CSV table of C-alpha atoms in Angstrom, one decimal:
chain,number,residue,atom,x,y,z
K,159,UNK,CA,-0.1,0.1,0.0
K,160,UNK,CA,1.6,3.3,-1.1
K,161,UNK,CA,1.0,6.6,0.7
K,162,UNK,CA,-1.4,8.2,-1.3
K,163,UNK,CA,-4.0,4.8,-0.8
K,164,UNK,CA,-3.4,5.6,3.2
K,165,UNK,CA,-3.7,8.6,3.0
K,166,UNK,CA,-6.8,8.0,1.6
K,167,UNK,CA,-7.8,4.6,3.9
K,168,UNK,CA,-7.0,7.4,7.1
K,169,UNK,CA,-10.2,8.4,7.7
K,170,UNK,CA,-12.3,5.6,7.3
K,171,UNK,CA,-9.5,3.6,9.3
K,172,UNK,CA,-10.7,6.0,12.0
K,173,UNK,CA,-14.7,5.3,11.6
K,174,UNK,CA,-14.1,1.9,11.1
K,175,UNK,CA,-14.6,1.2,8.0
K,176,UNK,CA,-11.0,0.3,6.0
K,177,UNK,CA,-11.0,-2.7,3.9
K,178,UNK,CA,-7.4,-3.3,4.9
K,179,UNK,CA,-7.1,-1.9,8.1
K,180,UNK,CA,-3.9,-3.8,8.9
K,181,UNK,CA,-1.9,-2.0,5.9
K,182,UNK,CA,-3.2,1.0,7.0
K,183,UNK,CA,-1.6,0.3,10.8
K,184,UNK,CA,1.5,-0.4,9.4
K,185,UNK,CA,2.5,2.8,6.8
K,186,UNK,CA,1.1,4.5,9.8
K,187,UNK,CA,4.3,2.7,12.0
K,188,UNK,CA,6.8,4.1,9.5
K,189,UNK,CA,5.6,7.1,7.3
K,190,UNK,CA,5.5,10.4,9.2
K,191,UNK,CA,3.2,12.8,7.2
K,192,UNK,CA,0.5,9.3,7.4
K,193,UNK,CA,1.1,9.7,11.2
K,194,UNK,CA,0.7,13.4,11.1
K,195,UNK,CA,-2.7,12.8,8.8
K,196,UNK,CA,-4.1,10.9,11.0
K,197,UNK,CA,-3.9,13.4,14.0
K,198,UNK,CA,-5.2,15.6,12.4
K,199,UNK,CA,-8.2,13.7,10.8
K,200,UNK,CA,-8.8,12.0,14.3
K,201,UNK,CA,-8.6,15.8,15.8
K,202,UNK,CA,-11.3,17.1,13.2
K,203,UNK,CA,-13.1,14.7,14.4
K,204,UNK,CA,-12.5,14.7,18.5
K,205,UNK,CA,-13.4,18.4,17.8
K,206,UNK,CA,-16.4,17.8,15.5
K,207,UNK,CA,-18.3,16.2,18.3
K,208,UNK,CA,-18.1,19.3,20.5
K,209,UNK,CA,-20.6,20.7,18.5
K,210,UNK,CA,-23.2,22.5,20.1
K,211,UNK,CA,-26.7,20.9,19.8
K,212,UNK,CA,-29.8,23.0,20.7
K,213,UNK,CA,-33.0,21.9,21.9
K,214,UNK,CA,-36.0,22.0,20.4
K,215,UNK,CA,-38.5,24.8,21.3
K,216,UNK,CA,-41.1,23.5,23.7
K,217,UNK,CA,-44.3,24.5,21.7
K,218,UNK,CA,-42.6,22.3,18.7
K,219,UNK,CA,-42.5,19.8,20.3
K,220,UNK,CA,-46.1,20.2,22.0
K,221,UNK,CA,-47.8,21.0,19.0
K,222,UNK,CA,-45.9,17.4,17.9
K,223,UNK,CA,-47.3,15.2,20.7
K,224,UNK,CA,-50.9,16.5,20.9
K,225,UNK,CA,-51.2,16.6,17.1
K,226,UNK,CA,-49.2,12.3,18.2
K,227,UNK,CA,-52.2,11.9,20.7
K,228,UNK,CA,-55.4,13.1,18.4
K,229,UNK,CA,-54.4,10.1,15.5
K,230,UNK,CA,-53.6,7.5,18.4
K,231,UNK,CA,-57.3,8.2,19.2
K,232,UNK,CA,-58.8,8.2,15.8
K,233,UNK,CA,-56.6,4.6,15.0
K,234,UNK,CA,-58.2,1.3,15.8
K,235,UNK,CA,-57.7,0.6,19.1
K,236,UNK,CA,-54.5,-2.8,19.8
K,237,UNK,CA,-57.3,-4.8,21.2
K,238,UNK,CA,-58.9,-5.2,18.1
K,239,UNK,CA,-55.9,-4.6,15.9
K,240,UNK,CA,-54.4,-7.4,16.9
K,241,UNK,CA,-57.1,-9.7,16.0
K,242,UNK,CA,-56.5,-8.8,12.6
K,243,UNK,CA,-53.6,-8.8,12.0
K,244,UNK,CA,-51.9,-11.3,10.1
K,245,UNK,CA,-50.2,-13.5,12.5
K,246,UNK,CA,-52.9,-13.8,14.6
K,247,UNK,CA,-55.4,-14.9,11.3
K,248,UNK,CA,-52.9,-17.3,10.0
K,249,UNK,CA,-53.2,-19.2,13.6
K,250,UNK,CA,-56.9,-18.7,13.4
K,251,UNK,CA,-57.4,-20.5,10.4
K,252,UNK,CA,-54.3,-23.2,11.4
K,253,UNK,CA,-56.8,-24.3,14.2
K,254,UNK,CA,-60.1,-24.3,12.2
K,255,UNK,CA,-58.3,-26.8,10.3
K,256,UNK,CA,-57.2,-29.2,12.3
K,257,UNK,CA,-60.9,-29.0,14.1
K,258,UNK,CA,-62.0,-29.5,10.6
K,259,UNK,CA,-59.5,-32.7,9.9
K,260,UNK,CA,-61.0,-34.3,13.9
K,261,UNK,CA,-63.8,-33.6,12.7
K,262,UNK,CA,-63.7,-35.7,10.1
K,263,UNK,CA,-61.9,-38.4,10.7
K,264,UNK,CA,-63.9,-39.7,13.1
K,265,UNK,CA,-66.6,-39.1,10.0
K,266,UNK,CA,-64.3,-40.1,7.8
K,267,UNK,CA,-63.7,-43.5,10.1
K,268,UNK,CA,-67.9,-43.9,10.3
K,269,UNK,CA,-68.5,-43.7,6.9
K,270,UNK,CA,-65.5,-46.6,6.3
K,271,UNK,CA,-67.2,-48.9,8.4
K,272,UNK,CA,-70.7,-47.8,7.6
K,273,UNK,CA,-69.2,-48.8,4.0
K,274,UNK,CA,-67.5,-52.1,5.6
K,275,UNK,CA,-70.6,-53.0,7.8
K,276,UNK,CA,-73.0,-53.0,4.4
K,277,UNK,CA,-70.7,-54.5,2.5
K,278,UNK,CA,-70.3,-57.7,5.0
K,279,UNK,CA,-73.8,-58.0,5.1
K,280,UNK,CA,-74.3,-57.7,1.4
K,281,UNK,CA,-72.2,-61.0,1.0
K,282,UNK,CA,-73.5,-62.1,4.2
K,283,UNK,CA,-76.9,-61.8,1.6
K,284,UNK,CA,-75.2,-63.6,-1.1
K,285,UNK,CA,-73.9,-66.5,1.1
K,286,UNK,CA,-77.2,-66.8,2.8
K,287,UNK,CA,-79.1,-66.8,-0.9
K,288,UNK,CA,-76.2,-69.1,-3.0
K,289,UNK,CA,-76.5,-71.5,0.4
K,290,UNK,CA,-80.7,-71.0,0.7
K,291,UNK,CA,-83.1,-70.5,-0.6
K,292,UNK,CA,-83.9,-67.2,-0.2
K,293,UNK,CA,-82.9,-65.4,-3.9
K,294,UNK,CA,-86.5,-64.0,-3.8
K,295,UNK,CA,-86.0,-62.7,-1.2
K,296,UNK,CA,-82.4,-60.8,-2.0
K,297,UNK,CA,-83.6,-60.9,-5.4
K,298,UNK,CA,-86.3,-58.3,-4.3
K,299,UNK,CA,-83.6,-56.6,-2.3
K,300,UNK,CA,-81.3,-56.0,-4.9
K,301,UNK,CA,-84.6,-55.0,-7.0
K,302,UNK,CA,-86.0,-52.6,-4.5
K,303,UNK,CA,-82.5,-51.0,-2.9
K,304,UNK,CA,-82.5,-49.6,-7.1
K,305,UNK,CA,-85.2,-47.3,-5.4
K,306,UNK,CA,-84.4,-44.3,-4.1
K,307,UNK,CA,-84.4,-44.1,0.1
K,308,UNK,CA,-87.4,-42.7,1.9
K,309,UNK,CA,-89.9,-45.2,0.4
K,310,UNK,CA,-91.5,-47.5,2.4
K,311,UNK,CA,-90.5,-51.1,2.2
K,312,UNK,CA,-87.1,-50.6,1.0
K,313,UNK,CA,-84.3,-53.1,0.4
K,314,UNK,CA,-82.8,-51.6,3.7
K,315,UNK,CA,-85.9,-52.5,6.3
K,316,UNK,CA,-86.0,-56.3,4.3
K,317,UNK,CA,-82.4,-56.7,4.2
K,318,UNK,CA,-81.6,-55.8,7.8
K,319,UNK,CA,-85.1,-58.5,8.8
K,320,UNK,CA,-83.4,-61.4,6.6
K,321,UNK,CA,-79.9,-60.9,7.6
K,322,UNK,CA,-80.2,-60.8,11.5
K,323,UNK,CA,-82.9,-64.3,10.9
K,324,UNK,CA,-80.0,-65.5,9.0
K,325,UNK,CA,-77.3,-64.5,11.9
K,326,UNK,CA,-79.9,-66.4,14.4
K,327,UNK,CA,-80.4,-69.7,12.6
K,328,UNK,CA,-76.7,-69.6,12.1
K,329,UNK,CA,-76.4,-69.1,16.0
K,330,UNK,CA,-79.1,-72.2,17.0
K,331,UNK,CA,-77.4,-74.8,14.2
K,332,UNK,CA,-74.8,-76.6,15.7
K,333,UNK,CA,-71.2,-76.0,14.2
K,334,UNK,CA,-69.3,-79.2,12.6
K,335,UNK,CA,-65.5,-78.6,11.6
K,336,UNK,CA,-65.3,-78.4,7.9
K,337,UNK,CA,-61.4,-78.4,6.4
K,338,UNK,CA,-60.5,-77.2,3.2
K,339,UNK,CA,-60.0,-80.8,1.8
K,340,UNK,CA,-63.3,-81.6,2.8
K,341,UNK,CA,-64.3,-79.4,-0.3
K,342,UNK,CA,-62.2,-80.9,-2.9
K,343,UNK,CA,-63.9,-82.8,-5.8
K,344,UNK,CA,-67.2,-81.6,-4.6
K,345,UNK,CA,-69.1,-78.8,-7.9
K,346,UNK,CA,-68.5,-75.3,-7.8
K,347,UNK,CA,-71.9,-74.4,-6.2
K,348,UNK,CA,-71.9,-77.0,-3.8
K,349,UNK,CA,-68.5,-76.0,-3.1
K,350,UNK,CA,-69.2,-72.4,-2.3
K,351,UNK,CA,-72.5,-72.9,-0.5
K,352,UNK,CA,-70.7,-75.3,1.6
K,353,UNK,CA,-68.0,-72.8,2.7
K,354,UNK,CA,-70.6,-70.6,3.7
K,355,UNK,CA,-72.2,-72.7,5.7
K,356,UNK,CA,-69.1,-74.0,7.4
K,357,UNK,CA,-68.0,-70.5,7.6
K,358,UNK,CA,-71.2,-69.2,9.2
K,359,UNK,CA,-71.8,-72.2,11.3
K,360,UNK,CA,-68.1,-72.3,12.5
K,361,UNK,CA,-67.7,-69.2,14.0
K,362,UNK,CA,-69.5,-67.2,16.2
K,363,UNK,CA,-72.4,-65.7,14.8
K,364,UNK,CA,-70.6,-62.3,13.8
K,365,UNK,CA,-66.5,-62.6,15.7
K,366,UNK,CA,-67.5,-58.7,17.0
K,367,UNK,CA,-70.4,-60.4,19.1
K,368,UNK,CA,-66.2,-63.0,20.2
K,369,UNK,CA,-65.6,-62.0,23.3
K,370,UNK,CA,-62.2,-62.3,24.5
K,371,UNK,CA,-61.3,-61.3,20.9
K,372,UNK,CA,-58.8,-58.2,20.1
K,373,UNK,CA,-60.6,-55.1,18.4
K,374,UNK,CA,-56.8,-55.3,16.3
K,375,UNK,CA,-58.6,-58.7,15.5
K,376,UNK,CA,-61.9,-57.8,14.8
K,377,UNK,CA,-60.8,-55.7,12.1
K,378,UNK,CA,-58.4,-58.0,10.8
K,379,UNK,CA,-61.4,-60.1,10.2
K,380,UNK,CA,-63.9,-58.2,8.7
K,381,UNK,CA,-61.1,-57.2,6.6
K,382,UNK,CA,-60.1,-60.8,5.6
K,383,UNK,CA,-63.7,-61.8,5.2
K,384,UNK,CA,-64.6,-59.3,3.2
K,385,UNK,CA,-61.5,-59.8,0.7
K,386,UNK,CA,-62.6,-63.6,0.7
K,387,UNK,CA,-66.1,-63.0,-0.1
K,388,UNK,CA,-64.6,-60.7,-2.8
K,389,UNK,CA,-62.0,-63.5,-3.9
K,390,UNK,CA,-59.4,-60.6,-3.9
K,391,UNK,CA,-57.3,-61.8,-0.3
K,392,UNK,CA,-54.6,-63.2,-3.1
K,393,UNK,CA,-52.8,-59.9,-3.2
K,394,UNK,CA,-53.2,-59.8,0.8
K,395,UNK,CA,-49.6,-59.0,2.6
K,396,UNK,CA,-47.8,-61.9,3.9
K,397,UNK,CA,-48.0,-60.4,8.1
K,398,UNK,CA,-51.4,-60.1,7.5
K,399,UNK,CA,-51.8,-63.4,6.2
K,400,UNK,CA,-50.3,-64.5,9.2
K,401,UNK,CA,-51.9,-62.0,11.6
K,402,UNK,CA,-55.4,-63.2,9.8
K,403,UNK,CA,-54.7,-66.6,11.4
K,404,UNK,CA,-53.7,-66.0,14.3
K,405,UNK,CA,-56.9,-64.0,14.7
K,406,UNK,CA,-59.2,-66.8,14.0
K,407,UNK,CA,-56.9,-69.0,16.1
K,408,UNK,CA,-57.8,-66.5,18.7
K,409,UNK,CA,-61.2,-67.1,17.8
K,410,UNK,CA,-61.0,-70.4,18.0
K,411,UNK,CA,-62.0,-71.2,14.1
K,412,UNK,CA,-58.7,-73.9,14.1
K,413,UNK,CA,-60.8,-74.4,9.7
K,414,UNK,CA,-60.7,-70.6,8.7
K,415,UNK,CA,-56.8,-70.2,11.4
K,416,UNK,CA,-55.6,-73.2,9.2
K,417,UNK,CA,-56.6,-71.8,6.3
K,418,UNK,CA,-54.9,-68.5,6.6
K,419,UNK,CA,-52.1,-69.7,8.3
K,420,UNK,CA,-51.5,-71.9,5.5
K,421,UNK,CA,-51.7,-68.8,3.1
K,422,UNK,CA,-48.9,-67.2,5.4
K,423,UNK,CA,-47.6,-70.5,5.4
K,424,UNK,CA,-46.6,-70.0,1.4
K,425,UNK,CA,-44.7,-66.9,1.9
K,426,UNK,CA,-41.1,-67.3,2.3
K,427,UNK,CA,-40.8,-64.1,4.2
K,428,UNK,CA,-43.7,-65.4,7.2
K,429,UNK,CA,-42.9,-68.9,6.4
K,430,UNK,CA,-42.0,-70.2,9.4
K,431,UNK,CA,-43.6,-68.4,11.9
K,432,UNK,CA,-46.8,-69.7,10.2
K,433,UNK,CA,-46.3,-73.4,10.2
K,434,UNK,CA,-45.1,-72.9,14.3
K,435,UNK,CA,-48.7,-71.5,14.3
K,436,UNK,CA,-49.9,-74.2,12.1
K,437,UNK,CA,-48.5,-76.3,14.6
K,438,UNK,CA,-50.5,-75.0,17.7
K,439,UNK,CA,-53.3,-75.3,16.0
K,440,UNK,CA,-55.5,-78.1,17.9
K,441,UNK,CA,-56.1,-81.1,15.9
K,442,UNK,CA,-60.5,-80.6,14.0
H,1131,UNK,CA,-39.8,-5.0,25.9
H,1132,UNK,CA,-36.7,-3.6,27.6
H,1133,UNK,CA,-35.5,-1.9,24.3
H,1134,UNK,CA,-37.6,-1.9,21.6
H,1135,UNK,CA,-36.7,-1.1,17.8
H,1136,UNK,CA,-37.4,2.2,16.8
H,1137,UNK,CA,-39.7,0.3,13.7
H,1138,UNK,CA,-41.4,-1.4,16.1
H,1139,UNK,CA,-42.0,1.5,18.0
H,1140,UNK,CA,-43.4,2.9,14.8
H,1141,UNK,CA,-46.0,0.8,14.5
H,1142,UNK,CA,-46.6,-0.4,17.5
H,1143,UNK,CA,-47.7,4.0,17.3
H,1144,UNK,CA,-49.9,2.6,13.9
H,1145,UNK,CA,-51.9,1.3,16.1
H,1146,UNK,CA,-52.6,3.1,19.0
H,1147,UNK,CA,-50.3,3.3,20.8
H,1148,UNK,CA,-49.9,6.6,21.9
H,1149,UNK,CA,-46.2,6.0,25.0
H,1150,UNK,CA,-45.0,4.2,21.2
H,1151,UNK,CA,-44.0,7.2,19.4
H,1152,UNK,CA,-43.1,8.9,23.2
H,1153,UNK,CA,-40.7,7.4,23.2
H,1154,UNK,CA,-39.6,7.2,19.6
H,1155,UNK,CA,-40.1,11.1,19.6
H,1156,UNK,CA,-37.5,11.2,23.1
H,1157,UNK,CA,-35.1,9.1,20.3
H,1158,UNK,CA,-34.9,11.6,17.8
H,1159,UNK,CA,-36.3,15.1,18.1
H,1160,UNK,CA,-32.7,16.9,19.4
H,1161,UNK,CA,-30.7,14.8,16.6
H,1162,UNK,CA,-33.3,15.6,14.0
H,1163,UNK,CA,-33.5,19.7,15.5
H,1164,UNK,CA,-30.2,20.5,15.0
H,1165,UNK,CA,-29.4,18.3,11.5
H,1166,UNK,CA,-32.1,20.4,9.8
H,1167,UNK,CA,-31.1,23.0,11.5
H,1168,UNK,CA,-27.2,23.6,10.8
H,1169,UNK,CA,-28.6,22.2,7.2
H,1170,UNK,CA,-31.2,25.5,6.7
H,1171,UNK,CA,-29.1,28.1,8.7
H,1172,UNK,CA,-32.4,29.4,9.9
H,1173,UNK,CA,-33.5,28.9,13.3
H,1174,UNK,CA,-37.2,30.4,12.4
H,1175,UNK,CA,-37.7,27.9,9.5
H,1176,UNK,CA,-36.1,25.2,11.4
H,1177,UNK,CA,-38.3,25.2,13.7
H,1178,UNK,CA,-41.2,25.1,11.6
H,1179,UNK,CA,-39.4,22.0,9.3
H,1180,UNK,CA,-38.7,20.4,12.4
H,1181,UNK,CA,-42.3,19.8,13.0
H,1182,UNK,CA,-43.7,19.6,9.3
H,1183,UNK,CA,-41.1,16.4,9.4
H,1184,UNK,CA,-42.9,15.3,12.5
H,1185,UNK,CA,-46.4,15.8,11.1
H,1186,UNK,CA,-45.7,14.0,8.2
H,1187,UNK,CA,-44.2,10.7,10.7
H,1188,UNK,CA,-47.7,10.4,12.6
H,1189,UNK,CA,-50.1,10.7,9.7
H,1190,UNK,CA,-48.2,8.9,6.9
H,1191,UNK,CA,-46.4,5.9,9.6
H,1192,UNK,CA,-49.4,4.2,8.1
H,1193,UNK,CA,-46.7,4.5,4.3
H,1194,UNK,CA,-43.5,2.8,5.8
H,1195,UNK,CA,-43.4,0.0,4.9
H,1196,UNK,CA,-40.3,-1.6,7.4
H,1197,UNK,CA,-38.4,-2.6,4.6
H,1198,UNK,CA,-35.7,1.0,5.6
H,1199,UNK,CA,-35.1,1.7,8.6
H,1200,UNK,CA,-37.2,3.9,10.5
H,1201,UNK,CA,-34.3,6.9,10.6
H,1202,UNK,CA,-33.5,7.1,6.9
H,1203,UNK,CA,-37.5,7.0,6.6
H,1204,UNK,CA,-36.9,10.1,9.0
H,1205,UNK,CA,-33.9,12.4,7.0
H,1206,UNK,CA,-35.6,11.8,4.1
H,1207,UNK,CA,-38.4,13.4,4.8
H,1208,UNK,CA,-35.7,15.8,6.4
H,1209,UNK,CA,-33.7,16.5,3.9
H,1210,UNK,CA,-36.9,16.7,1.7
H,1211,UNK,CA,-38.6,19.7,3.5
H,1212,UNK,CA,-35.1,21.5,3.7
H,1213,UNK,CA,-34.4,21.1,-0.5
H,1214,UNK,CA,-38.3,22.4,-0.7
H,1215,UNK,CA,-37.1,25.1,1.7
H,1216,UNK,CA,-33.6,26.2,-0.6
H,1217,UNK,CA,-35.0,26.1,-3.2
H,1218,UNK,CA,-37.6,28.6,-2.1
H,1219,UNK,CA,-35.2,30.5,-0.8
H,1220,UNK,CA,-33.1,30.4,-4.3
H,1221,UNK,CA,-36.2,31.5,-5.8
H,1222,UNK,CA,-37.2,34.4,-3.8
H,1223,UNK,CA,-33.7,35.7,-3.9
H,1224,UNK,CA,-33.7,35.3,-7.3
H,1225,UNK,CA,-37.0,38.0,-7.5
H,1226,UNK,CA,-35.2,40.0,-4.6
H,1227,UNK,CA,-32.1,40.7,-6.9
H,1228,UNK,CA,-34.8,40.8,-9.7
H,1229,UNK,CA,-35.2,44.7,-8.0
H,1230,UNK,CA,-37.8,45.3,-5.5
H,1231,UNK,CA,-41.5,44.7,-6.3
H,1232,UNK,CA,-44.3,45.8,-4.5
H,1233,UNK,CA,-45.5,43.8,-1.9
H,1234,UNK,CA,-42.1,42.4,-1.8
H,1235,UNK,CA,-40.7,40.4,1.3
H,1236,UNK,CA,-37.3,41.1,2.3
H,1237,UNK,CA,-34.1,40.6,0.7
H,1238,UNK,CA,-31.5,38.1,1.4
H,1239,UNK,CA,-29.4,39.1,4.2
H,1240,UNK,CA,-32.7,39.8,5.8
H,1241,UNK,CA,-33.6,35.9,5.4
H,1242,UNK,CA,-30.2,34.7,5.6
H,1243,UNK,CA,-30.3,35.2,9.5
H,1244,UNK,CA,-27.3,34.6,11.2
H,1245,UNK,CA,-28.4,30.5,12.7
H,1246,UNK,CA,-25.0,30.5,15.2
H,1247,UNK,CA,-25.1,29.2,18.6
H,1248,UNK,CA,-27.4,30.7,20.9
H,1249,UNK,CA,-26.7,32.4,23.4
H,1250,UNK,CA,-26.8,30.3,26.3
H,1251,UNK,CA,-23.9,28.6,24.3
H,1252,UNK,CA,-22.1,30.9,23.8
H,1253,UNK,CA,-22.4,32.7,27.6
H,1254,UNK,CA,-20.7,29.0,28.5
H,1255,UNK,CA,-17.3,29.9,27.8
H,1256,UNK,CA,-16.4,27.2,24.9
H,1257,UNK,CA,-14.6,29.4,22.1
H,1258,UNK,CA,-14.5,26.4,20.0
H,1259,UNK,CA,-18.0,25.8,19.4
H,1260,UNK,CA,-17.9,29.4,17.3
H,1261,UNK,CA,-15.3,29.1,14.8
H,1262,UNK,CA,-16.9,25.1,14.8
H,1263,UNK,CA,-20.8,26.7,13.7
H,1264,UNK,CA,-19.0,29.2,11.1
H,1265,UNK,CA,-16.7,27.0,10.0
H,1266,UNK,CA,-20.2,24.1,9.3
H,1267,UNK,CA,-21.7,26.5,7.9
H,1268,UNK,CA,-19.2,27.2,4.8
H,1269,UNK,CA,-19.4,23.8,3.8
H,1270,UNK,CA,-20.6,23.2,0.5
H,1271,UNK,CA,-24.5,21.5,0.9
H,1272,UNK,CA,-23.6,18.4,0.0
H,1273,UNK,CA,-21.0,18.0,2.3
H,1274,UNK,CA,-22.1,19.9,5.6
H,1275,UNK,CA,-25.8,16.8,5.2
H,1276,UNK,CA,-23.8,14.6,5.6
H,1277,UNK,CA,-21.1,15.7,7.9
H,1278,UNK,CA,-24.6,16.6,9.9
H,1279,UNK,CA,-26.0,13.5,9.5
H,1280,UNK,CA,-22.4,11.5,10.3
H,1281,UNK,CA,-22.0,12.8,13.4
H,1282,UNK,CA,-25.2,14.7,15.6
H,1283,UNK,CA,-27.4,11.7,14.3
H,1284,UNK,CA,-24.6,9.0,14.0
H,1285,UNK,CA,-25.9,7.1,10.9
H,1286,UNK,CA,-23.8,4.8,9.2
H,1287,UNK,CA,-22.2,5.5,5.6
H,1288,UNK,CA,-24.1,3.1,3.7
H,1289,UNK,CA,-27.6,4.4,5.4
H,1290,UNK,CA,-26.7,8.4,4.5
H,1291,UNK,CA,-25.6,7.2,1.1
H,1292,UNK,CA,-29.8,5.7,1.1
H,1293,UNK,CA,-30.5,9.2,2.3
H,1294,UNK,CA,-28.7,11.7,0.1
H,1295,UNK,CA,-29.1,9.5,-3.2
H,1296,UNK,CA,-25.4,8.6,-3.8
H,1297,UNK,CA,-22.9,6.2,-3.6
H,1298,UNK,CA,-21.6,5.4,-0.4
H,1299,UNK,CA,-17.8,6.2,-1.4
H,1300,UNK,CA,-19.2,8.9,-1.8
H,1301,UNK,CA,-20.5,10.0,0.8
H,1302,UNK,CA,-17.6,9.0,2.6
H,1303,UNK,CA,-15.4,11.4,0.4
H,1304,UNK,CA,-18.0,13.9,1.2
H,1305,UNK,CA,-17.2,13.1,4.3
H,1306,UNK,CA,-13.0,13.3,4.2
H,1307,UNK,CA,-13.2,17.0,2.1
H,1308,UNK,CA,-15.6,18.2,5.1
H,1309,UNK,CA,-13.1,17.4,7.4
H,1310,UNK,CA,-10.3,19.0,5.7
H,1311,UNK,CA,-12.0,21.8,5.1
H,1312,UNK,CA,-13.5,23.0,9.1
H,1313,UNK,CA,-9.8,22.0,9.9
H,1314,UNK,CA,-8.3,24.0,7.8
H,1315,UNK,CA,-10.7,26.5,9.0
H,1316,UNK,CA,-10.1,25.3,12.8
H,1317,UNK,CA,-6.7,26.1,11.9
H,1318,UNK,CA,-7.2,29.6,10.8
H,1319,UNK,CA,-9.0,30.4,13.7
H,1320,UNK,CA,-7.0,29.5,16.3
H,1321,UNK,CA,-3.9,31.6,14.6
H,1322,UNK,CA,-6.0,35.0,14.3
H,1323,UNK,CA,-7.0,34.2,17.5
H,1324,UNK,CA,-3.7,34.0,18.7
H,1325,UNK,CA,-2.8,37.1,17.3
C-alpha cells in the first residue's frame, strides 16, 4: 500500500470502515506524513463532536405530541387490531383446519365402517342366497335397492330383517368343523355354499360378538371376510395373512385359522412363523 | 420489551399506542432538530421544518413499509423539506435580485439570518464551538449534510448514501473533504485567535 492509498484510508480507519486496516496501520508506523494526517483527522473528528446541540422549542414539541395523541385516538384500538393481524389470522386458520380435520376423521371412519358393514351384510346375504332358497328375498332386496331411499318398504328394512334371521339360524345350528379338504372334488357352487355354511356354522354368529377377541383382530377378521367374499385375498401382504390366521385362532375358528396360516406359510417371509402357528392349532 | 426497535415502536404507534410514539420521539427529537437547524441555517425555518417532519411521520406512519430503517425514512423526509425550503429561498432571492417589488418580502441579508449558536451556548465560554459552527456553515451543502447526519445522528455511511442518493464511496469522500475544510477553518481561527 502506498502513502497515497494510505491517506485515502485514514479516514475509514478512524471511522472503523477501512478495507485493509492492518496495511494502513503498518504505513502509519513508518510514514511520518501519514501519521500526521491521521492525527489531524482524528482531532477534527473529536472537535466535530463538540458541536453545540440545540434544544428543540418546547412549543413545537407540545404541538407534535398533541397531534400524535389525536391520531392515536383515531387509530383502531390495539385489542381489536391484533385480531386482524396477519399472524393471528394465520393461527386462527390453522386452528380451524385442525378442528375440521379432527371432526372429519371420525366421520370418515364412520362412513368407512358403514361401508364395510354394508359390504359385509351384502356378502352375507349373498352367501345365504347361495346356500338357501332365499333368492327371491335377496332379489327383491336388490331390486328394491335401486329405488330411491325414503320409499316405504325399501331394501334396507327387508335386508335387515333377512340378515338377523340368518344370523339367528347360524347361532342355533350345530357347528361342524369343516376343513378345506372336505371341499375337494365337489362342484363349485355346492362347494361355495358349503364353505359359506361352514363359515357361518363354525364361527360365532359374528366375530364382533365374540368376547376375548381384540379390537385389532376384529378389524382383521372383518377385512379377511370382505376380501374372501370378493376372492381378492391373494394380494394381501404375508404379514396380514399371518395375523389373520392368528386372529382366527384367537377366535376359535381352527379351520379358518389353518386356512389363513397355510396362505401365510406359502410366503418365504412368514413361512417359519406360520408353520409354528399351525403346529399350535388344536386338532380338528 | 426492554429496548424495542424504532420500527416496532412506529408500528405500535400506528396501532394506537401513544406511548410508543413518545419513546420514538424522545430518541430523535434533538438530533433531528439540530440536523435541520444546521442545514437551513435559520432557526425560525428550522422550527417549522422540524414540526412538519414529525407531522408527516404521524400522518403517514402507515406508509412506512418497514423495508428500510425508521431513521432513513425520517431523515429522508427531513432532507426533502430542507431542499424545498432552499429552493424557495433561492427563488425569493432571485426575485429580490431583480429589484424591489411592491409587496416583496425582505432581502437576502434579512432572510439569511445568522443561525449561529444560541446566546446560552456562547455564554458557556467554549469558543471552539463558535468557530466550528461558522466553519460548518461555510461548507458546501452536500458536504455539510453528510457531516451532520454522521456526526449528529451517528448514521452509517451506507444509510447516509441511501438518504442522499449517492454511492457510499461518494459519501465517504464528502465526509473526508468536510473534515479537511473544517480543520483548515479551525486552524485559521486558531491562528487568528493567537494574533
